[in-house]
Coordinates of C-alpha atoms and ligand atoms in Angstrom, one line a residue:
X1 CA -5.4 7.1 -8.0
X2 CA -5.5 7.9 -11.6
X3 CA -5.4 5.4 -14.6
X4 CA -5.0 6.9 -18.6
X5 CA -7.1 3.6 -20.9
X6 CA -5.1 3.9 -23.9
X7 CA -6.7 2.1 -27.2
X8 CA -5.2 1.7 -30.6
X9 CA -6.5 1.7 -34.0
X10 CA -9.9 0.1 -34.9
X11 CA -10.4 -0.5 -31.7
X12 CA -13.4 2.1 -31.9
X13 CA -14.8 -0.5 -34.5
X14 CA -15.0 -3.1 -31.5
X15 CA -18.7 -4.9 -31.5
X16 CA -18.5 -4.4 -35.7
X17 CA -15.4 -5.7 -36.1
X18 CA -14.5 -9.4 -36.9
X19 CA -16.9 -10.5 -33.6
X20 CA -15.2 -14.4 -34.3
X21 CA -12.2 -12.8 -32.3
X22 CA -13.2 -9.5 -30.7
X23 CA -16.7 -10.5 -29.6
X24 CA -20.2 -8.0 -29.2
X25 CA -19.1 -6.1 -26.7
X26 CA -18.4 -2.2 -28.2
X27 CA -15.6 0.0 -26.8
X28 CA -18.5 2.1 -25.1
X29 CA -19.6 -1.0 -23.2
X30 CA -16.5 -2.2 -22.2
X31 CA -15.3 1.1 -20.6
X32 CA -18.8 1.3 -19.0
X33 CA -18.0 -1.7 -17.3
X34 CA -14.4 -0.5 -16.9
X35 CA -15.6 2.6 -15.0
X36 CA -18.4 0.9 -12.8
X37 CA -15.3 -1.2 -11.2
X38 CA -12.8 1.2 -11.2
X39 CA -15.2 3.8 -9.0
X40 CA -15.8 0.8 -6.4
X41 CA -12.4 1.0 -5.7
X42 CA -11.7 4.8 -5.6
X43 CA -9.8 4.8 -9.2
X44 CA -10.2 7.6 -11.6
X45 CA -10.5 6.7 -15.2
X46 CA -9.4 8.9 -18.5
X47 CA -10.2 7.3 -21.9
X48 CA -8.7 7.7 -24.9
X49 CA -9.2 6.0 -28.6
X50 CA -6.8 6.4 -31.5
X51 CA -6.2 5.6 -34.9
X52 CA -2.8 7.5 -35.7
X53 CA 0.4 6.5 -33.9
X54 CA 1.2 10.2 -33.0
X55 CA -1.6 11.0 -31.5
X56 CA -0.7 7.8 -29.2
X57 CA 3.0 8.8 -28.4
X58 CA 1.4 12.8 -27.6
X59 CA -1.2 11.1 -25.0
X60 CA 1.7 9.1 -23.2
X61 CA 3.7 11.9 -23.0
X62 CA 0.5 13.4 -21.5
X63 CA 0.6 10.9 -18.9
X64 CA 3.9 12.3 -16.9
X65 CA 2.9 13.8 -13.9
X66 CA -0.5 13.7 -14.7
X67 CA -1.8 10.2 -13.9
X68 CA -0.2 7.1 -12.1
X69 CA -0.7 4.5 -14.5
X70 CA -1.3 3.3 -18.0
X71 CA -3.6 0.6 -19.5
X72 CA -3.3 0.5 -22.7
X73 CA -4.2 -1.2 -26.1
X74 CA -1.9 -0.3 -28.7
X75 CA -3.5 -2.9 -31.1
X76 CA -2.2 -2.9 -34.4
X77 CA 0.8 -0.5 -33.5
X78 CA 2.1 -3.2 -30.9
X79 CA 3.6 -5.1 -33.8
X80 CA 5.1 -2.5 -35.3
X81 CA 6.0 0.6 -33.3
X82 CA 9.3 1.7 -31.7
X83 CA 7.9 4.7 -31.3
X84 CA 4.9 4.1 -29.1
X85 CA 7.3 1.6 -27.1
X86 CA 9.7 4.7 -26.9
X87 CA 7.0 6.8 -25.1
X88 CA 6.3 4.3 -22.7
X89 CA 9.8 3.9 -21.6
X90 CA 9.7 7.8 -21.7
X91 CA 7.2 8.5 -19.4
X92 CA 8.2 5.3 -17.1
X93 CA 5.2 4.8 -15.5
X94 CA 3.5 1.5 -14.4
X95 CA 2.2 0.4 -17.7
X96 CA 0.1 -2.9 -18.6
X97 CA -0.7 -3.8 -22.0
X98 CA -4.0 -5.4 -22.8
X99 CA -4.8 -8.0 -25.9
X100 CA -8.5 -9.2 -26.1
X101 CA -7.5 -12.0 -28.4
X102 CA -4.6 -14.4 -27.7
X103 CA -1.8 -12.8 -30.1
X104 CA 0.3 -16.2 -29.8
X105 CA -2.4 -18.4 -31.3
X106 CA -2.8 -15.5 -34.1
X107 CA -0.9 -15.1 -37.3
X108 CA 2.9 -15.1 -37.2
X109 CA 3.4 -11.1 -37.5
X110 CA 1.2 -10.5 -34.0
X111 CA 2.8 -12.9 -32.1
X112 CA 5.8 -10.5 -31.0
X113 CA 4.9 -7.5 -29.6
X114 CA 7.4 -4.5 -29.5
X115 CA 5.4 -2.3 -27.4
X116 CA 5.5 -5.3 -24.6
X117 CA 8.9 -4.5 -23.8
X118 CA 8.4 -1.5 -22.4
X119 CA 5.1 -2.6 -20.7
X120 CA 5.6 -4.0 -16.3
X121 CA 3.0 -7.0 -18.2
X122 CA 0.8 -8.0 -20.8
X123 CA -2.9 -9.4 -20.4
X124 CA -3.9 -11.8 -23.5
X125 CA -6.4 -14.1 -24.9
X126 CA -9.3 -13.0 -22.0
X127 CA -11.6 -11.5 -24.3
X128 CA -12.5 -7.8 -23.3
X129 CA -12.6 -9.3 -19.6
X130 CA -8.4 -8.7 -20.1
X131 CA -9.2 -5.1 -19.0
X132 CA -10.6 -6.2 -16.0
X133 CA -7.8 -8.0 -15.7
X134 CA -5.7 -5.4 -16.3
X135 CA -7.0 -2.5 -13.9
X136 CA -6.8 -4.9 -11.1
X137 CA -3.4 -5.9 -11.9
X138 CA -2.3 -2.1 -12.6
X139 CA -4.0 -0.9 -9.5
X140 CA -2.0 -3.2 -7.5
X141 CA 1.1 -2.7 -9.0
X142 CA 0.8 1.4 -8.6
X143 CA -0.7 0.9 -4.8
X144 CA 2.8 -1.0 -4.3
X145 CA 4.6 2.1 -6.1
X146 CA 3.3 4.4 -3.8
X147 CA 4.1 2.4 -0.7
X148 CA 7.7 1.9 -1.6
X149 CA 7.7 6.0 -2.4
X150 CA 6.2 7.0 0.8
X151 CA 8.6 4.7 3.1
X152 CA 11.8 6.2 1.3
X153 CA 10.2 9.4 2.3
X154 CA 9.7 8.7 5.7
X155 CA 12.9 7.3 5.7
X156 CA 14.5 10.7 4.4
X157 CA 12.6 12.2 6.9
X158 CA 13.5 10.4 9.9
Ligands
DQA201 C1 -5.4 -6.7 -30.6 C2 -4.5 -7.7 -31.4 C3 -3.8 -7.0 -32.5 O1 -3.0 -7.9 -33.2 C4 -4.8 -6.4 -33.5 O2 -4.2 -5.7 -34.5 C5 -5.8 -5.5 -32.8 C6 -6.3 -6.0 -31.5 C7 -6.2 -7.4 -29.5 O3 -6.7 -6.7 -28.6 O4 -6.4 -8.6 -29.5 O5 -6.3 -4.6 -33.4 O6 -4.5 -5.8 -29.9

């Protein structure tokens, strides 16, 4: 099984950036952590960091055909971008969106996400433990996927 870790602008800046709501941790350490639980359970991991909304729609068009699943961070862009949402609904693949901080409890302007609505769930307020969170969850949901795909092949076949 193969997962593309999508993460938005200033996300890089993670361990240097406002710590009062983001925490220590750098983006570095949390995919380390990322990766050591992901290989336990047979999961391949490709990483990707962003700071131009482009760049993010061309890596989820990327993702058809090429992976079974998307975690991913859209930071910033999750407020304001139809056209990130767009590519998720493009590519239609199990998708989870991840927030370290609690975007309800946050300023007005973050508290609707427009990227969320093409996303199966969204993740929120757990501190970079949310990606944790959200493998497990998106592994889950693409092992389920596959199950349902393989019966209506049997099926066919029978
Ligand atoms: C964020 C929340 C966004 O509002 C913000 O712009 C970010 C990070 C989070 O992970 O909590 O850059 O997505």
């Amino acid at each position: 099984m193969k997962i593309a870790v999508i993460q938005g602008p200033n996300l890089n800046m993670l361990g240097v950036r406002e710590q009062h709501i983001y925490g220590p941790m750098t983006l570095d350490q949390i995919h380390e952590q990322m990766k050591a639980s992901a290989e336990q359970n047979q999961v391949e991991l490709e990483f990707f960091q962003s700071n131009l909304e482009g760049e993010i729609v061309d890596r989820i068009q990327e993702c058809l055909g090429t992976v079974d699943g998307i975690l991913i961070n859209p930071a910033a862009f999750s407020h304001t971008s139809i056209a990130i949402k767009d590519a998720i609904s493009a590519v239609n693949l199990p998708t989870v969106e991840v927030h370290i901080s609690n975007i309800y409890k946050r300023e007005e302007y973050r508290q609707k996400s427009i990227t969320a609505g093409a996303s199966t769930g969204v993740i929120t307020g757990f501190g970079p433990f949310g990606y944790h969170l959200g493998l497990i969850s998106l592994t889950q949901i693409i092992a389920e996927v596959k199950a349902v795909e393989a019966q209506k092949q049997a099926a066919q076949q029978a």
